[in-house]
Coordinates of C-alpha atoms in Angstrom, one line a residue:
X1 CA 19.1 16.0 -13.0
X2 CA 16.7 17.9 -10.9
X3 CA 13.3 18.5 -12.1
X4 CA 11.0 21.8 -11.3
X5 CA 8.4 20.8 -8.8
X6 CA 4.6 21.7 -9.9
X7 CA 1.9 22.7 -7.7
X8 CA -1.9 22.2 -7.8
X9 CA -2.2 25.6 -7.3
X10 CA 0.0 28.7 -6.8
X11 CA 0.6 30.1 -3.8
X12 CA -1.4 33.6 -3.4
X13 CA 1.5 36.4 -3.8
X14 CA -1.0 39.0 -2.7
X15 CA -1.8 37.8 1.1
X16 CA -0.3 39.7 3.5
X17 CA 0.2 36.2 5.7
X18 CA 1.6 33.7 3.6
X19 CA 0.7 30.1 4.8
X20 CA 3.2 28.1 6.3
X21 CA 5.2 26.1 4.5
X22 CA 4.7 22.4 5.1
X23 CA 6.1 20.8 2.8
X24 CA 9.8 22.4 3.1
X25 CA 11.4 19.1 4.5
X26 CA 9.6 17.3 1.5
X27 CA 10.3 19.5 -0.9
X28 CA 14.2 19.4 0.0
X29 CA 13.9 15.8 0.0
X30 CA 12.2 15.5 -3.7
X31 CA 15.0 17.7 -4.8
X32 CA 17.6 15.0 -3.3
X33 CA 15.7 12.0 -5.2
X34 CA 15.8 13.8 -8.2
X35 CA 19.7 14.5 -8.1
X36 CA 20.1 10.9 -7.1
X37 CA 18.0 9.5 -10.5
X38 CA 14.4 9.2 -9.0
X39 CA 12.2 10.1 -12.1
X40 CA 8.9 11.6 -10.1
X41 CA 8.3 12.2 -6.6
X42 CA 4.4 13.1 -5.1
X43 CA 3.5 14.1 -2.2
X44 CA 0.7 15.2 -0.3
X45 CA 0.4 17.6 3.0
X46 CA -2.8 18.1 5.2
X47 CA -2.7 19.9 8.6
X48 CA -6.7 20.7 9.5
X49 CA -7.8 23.0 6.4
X50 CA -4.1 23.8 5.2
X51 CA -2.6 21.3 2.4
X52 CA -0.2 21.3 0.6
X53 CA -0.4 18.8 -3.2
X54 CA 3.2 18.9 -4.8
X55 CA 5.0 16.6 -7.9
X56 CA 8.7 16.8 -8.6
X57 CA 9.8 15.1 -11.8
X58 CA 8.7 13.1 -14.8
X59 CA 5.4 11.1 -15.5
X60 CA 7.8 8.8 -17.8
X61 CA 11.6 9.4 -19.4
X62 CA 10.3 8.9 -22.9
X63 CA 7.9 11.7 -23.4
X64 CA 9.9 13.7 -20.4
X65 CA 6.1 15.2 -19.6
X66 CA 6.2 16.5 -16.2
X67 CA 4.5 14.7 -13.2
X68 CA 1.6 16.3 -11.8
X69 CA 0.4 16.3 -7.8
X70 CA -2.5 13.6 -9.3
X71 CA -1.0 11.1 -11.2
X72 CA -1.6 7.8 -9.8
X73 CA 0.9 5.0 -8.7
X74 CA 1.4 1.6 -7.3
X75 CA 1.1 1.3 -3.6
X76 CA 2.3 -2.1 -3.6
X77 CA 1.2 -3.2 0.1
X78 CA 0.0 0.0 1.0
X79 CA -3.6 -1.6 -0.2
X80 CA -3.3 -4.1 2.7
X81 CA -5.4 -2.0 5.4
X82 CA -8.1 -1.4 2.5
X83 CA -8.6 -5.3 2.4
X84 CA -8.5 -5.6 6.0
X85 CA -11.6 -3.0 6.1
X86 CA -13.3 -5.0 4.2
X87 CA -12.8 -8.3 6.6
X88 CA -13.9 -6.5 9.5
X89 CA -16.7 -5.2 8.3
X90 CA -17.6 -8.8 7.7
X91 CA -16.4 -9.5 11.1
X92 CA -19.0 -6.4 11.8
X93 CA -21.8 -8.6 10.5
X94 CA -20.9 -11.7 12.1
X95 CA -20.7 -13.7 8.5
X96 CA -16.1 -14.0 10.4
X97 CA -15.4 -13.9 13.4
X98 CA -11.7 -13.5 13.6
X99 CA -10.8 -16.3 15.7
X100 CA -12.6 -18.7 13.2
X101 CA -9.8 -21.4 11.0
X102 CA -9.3 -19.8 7.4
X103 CA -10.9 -23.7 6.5
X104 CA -14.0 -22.8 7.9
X105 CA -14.8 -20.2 5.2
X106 CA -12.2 -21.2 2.3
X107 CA -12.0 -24.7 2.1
X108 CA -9.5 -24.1 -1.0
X109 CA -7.1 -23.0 1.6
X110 CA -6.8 -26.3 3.2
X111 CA -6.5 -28.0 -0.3
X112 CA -3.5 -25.9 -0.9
X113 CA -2.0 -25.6 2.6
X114 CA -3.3 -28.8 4.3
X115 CA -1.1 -28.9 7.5
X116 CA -1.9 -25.3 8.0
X117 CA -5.4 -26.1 9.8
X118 CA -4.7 -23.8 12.8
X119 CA -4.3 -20.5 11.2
X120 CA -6.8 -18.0 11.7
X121 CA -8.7 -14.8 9.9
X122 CA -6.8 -13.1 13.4
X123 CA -3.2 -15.0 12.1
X124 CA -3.5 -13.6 8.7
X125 CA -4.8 -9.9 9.3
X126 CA -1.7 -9.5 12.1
X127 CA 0.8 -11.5 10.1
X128 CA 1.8 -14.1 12.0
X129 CA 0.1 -17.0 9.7
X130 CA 3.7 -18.0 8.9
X131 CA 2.6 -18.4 5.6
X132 CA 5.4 -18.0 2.7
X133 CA 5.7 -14.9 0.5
X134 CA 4.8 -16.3 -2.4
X135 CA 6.6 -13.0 -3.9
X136 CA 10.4 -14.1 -3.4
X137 CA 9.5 -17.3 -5.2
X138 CA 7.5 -15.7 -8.1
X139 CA 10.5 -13.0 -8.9
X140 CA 13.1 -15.5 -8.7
X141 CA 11.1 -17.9 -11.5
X142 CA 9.6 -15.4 -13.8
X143 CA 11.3 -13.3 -16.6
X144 CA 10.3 -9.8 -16.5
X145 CA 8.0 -10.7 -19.8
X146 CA 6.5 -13.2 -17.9
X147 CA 6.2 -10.7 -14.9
X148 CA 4.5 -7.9 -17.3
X149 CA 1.9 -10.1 -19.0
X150 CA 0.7 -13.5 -16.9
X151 CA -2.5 -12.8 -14.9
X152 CA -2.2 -14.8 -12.0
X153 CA -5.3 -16.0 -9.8
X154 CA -5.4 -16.2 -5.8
X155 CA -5.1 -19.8 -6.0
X156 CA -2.0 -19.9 -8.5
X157 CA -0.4 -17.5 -5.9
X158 CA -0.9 -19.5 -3.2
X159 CA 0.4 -23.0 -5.1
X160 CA 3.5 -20.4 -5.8
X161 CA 3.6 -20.0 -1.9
X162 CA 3.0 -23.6 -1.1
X163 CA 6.7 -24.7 -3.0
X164 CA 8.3 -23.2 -0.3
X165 CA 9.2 -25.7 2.6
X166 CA 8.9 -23.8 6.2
X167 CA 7.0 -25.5 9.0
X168 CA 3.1 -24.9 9.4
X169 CA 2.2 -21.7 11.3
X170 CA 0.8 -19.7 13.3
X171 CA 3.7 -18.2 14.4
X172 CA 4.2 -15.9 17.8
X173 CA 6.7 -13.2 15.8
X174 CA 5.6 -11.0 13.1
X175 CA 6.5 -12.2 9.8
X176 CA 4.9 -10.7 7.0
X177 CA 3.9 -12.4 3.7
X178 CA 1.7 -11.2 0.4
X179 CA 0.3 -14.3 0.8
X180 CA -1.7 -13.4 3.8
X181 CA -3.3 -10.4 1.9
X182 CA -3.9 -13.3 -1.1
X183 CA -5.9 -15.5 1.4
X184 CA -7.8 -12.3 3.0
X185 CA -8.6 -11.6 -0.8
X186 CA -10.3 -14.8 -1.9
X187 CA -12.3 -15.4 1.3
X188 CA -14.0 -11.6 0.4
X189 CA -14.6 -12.6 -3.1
X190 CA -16.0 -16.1 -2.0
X191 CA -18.2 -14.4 0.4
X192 CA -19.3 -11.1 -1.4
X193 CA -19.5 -13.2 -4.8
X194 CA -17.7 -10.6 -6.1
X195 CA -14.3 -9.4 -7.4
X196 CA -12.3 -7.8 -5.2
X197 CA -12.3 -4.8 -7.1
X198 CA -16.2 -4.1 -6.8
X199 CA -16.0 -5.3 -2.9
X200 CA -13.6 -2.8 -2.2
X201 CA -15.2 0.1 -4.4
X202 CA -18.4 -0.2 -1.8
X203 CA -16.2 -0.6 1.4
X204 CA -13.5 1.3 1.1
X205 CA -13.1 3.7 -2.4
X206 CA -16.5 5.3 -2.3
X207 CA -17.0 5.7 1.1
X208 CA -13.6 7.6 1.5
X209 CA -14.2 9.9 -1.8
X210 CA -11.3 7.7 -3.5
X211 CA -12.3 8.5 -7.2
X212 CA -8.7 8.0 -8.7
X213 CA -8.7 4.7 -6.8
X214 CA -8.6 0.8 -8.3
X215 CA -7.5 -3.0 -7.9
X216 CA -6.1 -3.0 -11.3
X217 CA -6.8 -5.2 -14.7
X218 CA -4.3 -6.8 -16.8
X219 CA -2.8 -4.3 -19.6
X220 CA -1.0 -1.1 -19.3
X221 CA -2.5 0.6 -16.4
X222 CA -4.5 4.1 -17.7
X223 CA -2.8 7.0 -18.1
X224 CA -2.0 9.8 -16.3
X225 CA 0.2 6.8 -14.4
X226 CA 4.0 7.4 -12.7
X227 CA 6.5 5.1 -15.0
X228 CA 8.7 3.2 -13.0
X229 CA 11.8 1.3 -14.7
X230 CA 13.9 -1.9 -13.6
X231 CA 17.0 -2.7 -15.1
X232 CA 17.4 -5.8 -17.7
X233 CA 20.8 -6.3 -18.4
X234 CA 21.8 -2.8 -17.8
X235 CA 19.3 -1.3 -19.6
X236 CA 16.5 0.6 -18.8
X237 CA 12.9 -0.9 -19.0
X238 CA 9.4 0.7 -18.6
X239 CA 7.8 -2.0 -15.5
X240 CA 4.8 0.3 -14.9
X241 CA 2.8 -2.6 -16.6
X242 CA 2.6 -5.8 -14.1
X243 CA -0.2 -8.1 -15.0
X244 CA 1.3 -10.6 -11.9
X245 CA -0.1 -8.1 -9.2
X246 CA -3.2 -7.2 -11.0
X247 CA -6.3 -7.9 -9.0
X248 CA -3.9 -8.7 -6.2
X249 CA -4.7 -7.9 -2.4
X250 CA -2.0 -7.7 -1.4
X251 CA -0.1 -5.7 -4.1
X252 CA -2.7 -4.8 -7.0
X253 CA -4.2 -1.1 -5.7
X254 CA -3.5 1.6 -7.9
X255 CA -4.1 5.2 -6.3
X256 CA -2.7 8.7 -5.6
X257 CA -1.3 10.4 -3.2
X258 CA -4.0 12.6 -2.2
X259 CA -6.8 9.4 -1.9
X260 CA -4.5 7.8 0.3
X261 CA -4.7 10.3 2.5
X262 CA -8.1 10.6 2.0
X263 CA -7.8 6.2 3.0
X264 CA -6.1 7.3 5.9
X265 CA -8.1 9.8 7.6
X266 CA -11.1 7.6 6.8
X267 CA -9.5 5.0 8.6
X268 CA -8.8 6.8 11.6
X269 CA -12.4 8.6 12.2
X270 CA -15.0 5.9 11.8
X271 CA -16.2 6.2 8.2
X272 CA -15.4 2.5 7.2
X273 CA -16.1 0.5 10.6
X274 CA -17.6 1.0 14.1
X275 CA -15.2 2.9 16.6
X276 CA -14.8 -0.4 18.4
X277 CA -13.8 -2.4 15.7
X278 CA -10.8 0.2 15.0
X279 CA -10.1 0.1 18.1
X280 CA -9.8 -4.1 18.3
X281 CA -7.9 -3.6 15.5
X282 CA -4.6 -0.8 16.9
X283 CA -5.3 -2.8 20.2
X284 CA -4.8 -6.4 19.0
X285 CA -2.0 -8.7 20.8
X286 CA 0.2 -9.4 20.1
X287 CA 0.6 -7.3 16.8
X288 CA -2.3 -4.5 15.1
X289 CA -4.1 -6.0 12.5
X290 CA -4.2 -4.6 8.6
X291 CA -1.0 -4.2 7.8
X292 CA -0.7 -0.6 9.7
X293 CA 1.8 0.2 11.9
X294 CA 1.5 2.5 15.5
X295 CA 4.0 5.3 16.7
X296 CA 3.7 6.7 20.1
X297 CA 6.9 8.9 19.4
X298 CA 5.8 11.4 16.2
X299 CA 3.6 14.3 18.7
X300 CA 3.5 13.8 22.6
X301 CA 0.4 12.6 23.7
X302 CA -0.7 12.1 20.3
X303 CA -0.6 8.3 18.5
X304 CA 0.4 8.2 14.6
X305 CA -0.8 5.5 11.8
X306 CA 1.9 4.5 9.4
X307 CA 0.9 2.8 6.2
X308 CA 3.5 1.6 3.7
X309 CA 4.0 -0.2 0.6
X310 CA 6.6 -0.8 -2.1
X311 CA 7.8 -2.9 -4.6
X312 CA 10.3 -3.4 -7.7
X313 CA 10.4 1.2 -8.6
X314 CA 7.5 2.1 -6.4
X315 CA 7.7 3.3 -2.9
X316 CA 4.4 4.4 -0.8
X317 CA 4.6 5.6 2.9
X318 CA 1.8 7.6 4.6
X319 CA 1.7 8.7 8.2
X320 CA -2.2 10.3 9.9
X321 CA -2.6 11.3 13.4
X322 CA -5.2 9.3 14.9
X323 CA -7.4 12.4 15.3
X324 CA -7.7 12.0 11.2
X325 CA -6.4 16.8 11.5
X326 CA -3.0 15.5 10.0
X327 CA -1.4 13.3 7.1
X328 CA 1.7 13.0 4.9
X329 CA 1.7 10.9 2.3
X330 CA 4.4 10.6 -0.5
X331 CA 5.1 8.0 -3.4
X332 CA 8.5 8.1 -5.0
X333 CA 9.5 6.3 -8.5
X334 CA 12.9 4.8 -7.3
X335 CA 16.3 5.1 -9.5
X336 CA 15.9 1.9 -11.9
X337 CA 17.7 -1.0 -10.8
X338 CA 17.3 -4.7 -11.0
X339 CA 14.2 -6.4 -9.7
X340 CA 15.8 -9.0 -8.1
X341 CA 17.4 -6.6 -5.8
X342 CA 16.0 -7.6 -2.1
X343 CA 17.5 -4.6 0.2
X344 CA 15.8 -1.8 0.2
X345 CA 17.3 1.8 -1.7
X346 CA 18.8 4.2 0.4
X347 CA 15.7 6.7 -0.5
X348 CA 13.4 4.9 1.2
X349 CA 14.4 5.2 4.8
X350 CA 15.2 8.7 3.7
X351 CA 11.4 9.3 2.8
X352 CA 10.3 8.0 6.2
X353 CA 13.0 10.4 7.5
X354 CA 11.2 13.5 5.8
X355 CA 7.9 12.3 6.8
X356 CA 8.8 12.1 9.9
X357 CA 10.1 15.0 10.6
X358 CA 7.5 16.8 8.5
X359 CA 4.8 14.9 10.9
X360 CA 6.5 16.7 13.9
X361 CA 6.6 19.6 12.1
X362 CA 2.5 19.8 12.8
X363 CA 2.9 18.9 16.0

């Protein structure tokens, strides 16, 4: 089934110029998700002062309501960079330095991880702690109930974590785990004396204008929200609810389309941190730091951002031109399929595909 797309606002039929279009690879590729069982894709287009705000699909297949270019999603990892903000602003201040042990400002970590004295705040913002997922584990051992409705704690993720056998890191290889993002998370709660959620509403959400942006709560995330579904025996089941990831940092940001473009171009101009700390971070050996990825090969001369996230229905990938002129962001709600499933749906490489060449597009 293919669902109308809806815009933010119509197009003006009375200009004599019409505005170019684009969103045309998007909008082809929304049409293709659709067909193939996707129940919403959102995206969102910026090139300078030109944008373009579009939804194909449903909110959720019970009420069939259509989704609109604002509803919000999970970004499941895509909320990695926003934590990492946060740690270099306290790197800003002195209270980290980067090269310091995790021990020396969380001694819980040591309690949990003892043989794992070496890692840095450096090891776990460039993922190569070594750390285990604690994810993998936690999916495996958990029924979907479970899943929907048992509020975790940083420490109970990282005991999760700690089952796992693998040889203490750092590691020299990139090798990404949550629980990185889970560590990063309690240090800026033990050191703001805050939750997460109000140290990232002063770093990050309110200096970027993110006002449909939050670490979620336990309970059925507010409405208007994207429905995604997993299947439980071959049947459908409504997994927009996940307590587990709630007040995660590594998974538990809920946002749109549009504010993550808003993250993005923040991120790439100097409204969260000094010029030189964003340029320590795109710089760092022998990986970036914050979860972002670089690409030299989008525009000549010109160096492109990536930010991604997904997880169980929900899939999140955003690319901004360094110069903060450009972004495309889009978040599908993947065909339902079982949650144990670890390789990735042919969609998503398809989305990068489009954004890609929708990126180039500007060039």
């Amino acid at each position: 089934m293919c669902f109308p797309a809806a815009r933010l606002s119509p197009p003006d039929e009375t200009a004599t110029t019409p505005a170019e279009n684009l969103a045309a690879t998007l909008e082809a590729f929304a049409a293709d998700a659709s067909a193939h069982g996707a129940p919403a894709v959102v995206f969102h287009v910026r090139n300078g002062d030109q944008e373009e705000l579009m939804a194909t699909g449903v909110r959720d297949l019970k009420s069939n309501s259509m989704a609109i270019p604002t509803d919000k999603t999970w970004i499941i990892g895509a909320g990695t960079p926003m934590v990492a903000v946060s740690v270099m602003k306290l790197a800003e201040t002195g209270a980290v330095r980067l090269e310091d042990p995790v021990s020396a400002h969380l001694p819980e970590f040591t309690a949990i991880f003892p043989a794992w004295d070496r890692v840095t705040v450096r090891d776990l913002l460039g993922s190569t702690s070594g750390l285990p997922d604690y994810f993998p584990p936690l999916i495996e051992s958990a029924s979907l109930d479970e899943l929907q409705t048992r509020v975790l704690t940083f420490e109970e993720r990282l005991r999760i974590a700690a089952g796992v056998d693998l040889p203490p890191g750092p590691v020299s290889y990139f090798a990404w785990s949550a629980t990185d993002w889970e560590v990063l998370g309690w240090l800026l709660e033990s050191k703001h004396n805050r939750g997460l959620d109000e140290v990232l509403a002063k770093d990050v959400f309110e200096p970027a204008g993110m006002g449909s942006t939050h670490v979620a709560a336990a309970g059925q995330p507010p409405e208007p929200m994207l429905h995604g579904y997993v299947l439980e025996s071959g049947n459908r089941r409504d997994f927009t609810r996940i307590d587990a990831i709630a007040g995660s940092a590594d998974s538990g940001v809920i946002s749109t389309v549009e504010d993550l473009s808003r993250f993005a171009a923040s991120l790439t101009t100097g409204r969260f941190i000094r010029e030189e700390t964003w340029k320590s971070m795109i710089e760092s050996e022998p990986f970036p730091l914050g979860g972002i990825r670089l690409s030299d090969d989008i525009c000549p001369g010109t160096r492109h951002v990536f930010l991604s996230g997904g997880g169980g229905p929900y899939s999140v990938q955003s690319v901004s031109s360094l110069d903060g002129h450009q972004q495309v962001t889009v978040a599908s709600v993947l065909p339902p399929r079982d949650l144990n499933v670890t390789d990735a749906p042919p969609l998503v490489p398809e989305m990068e595909d489009a954004i890609q060449e929708t990126a180039r597009s500007m060039c």
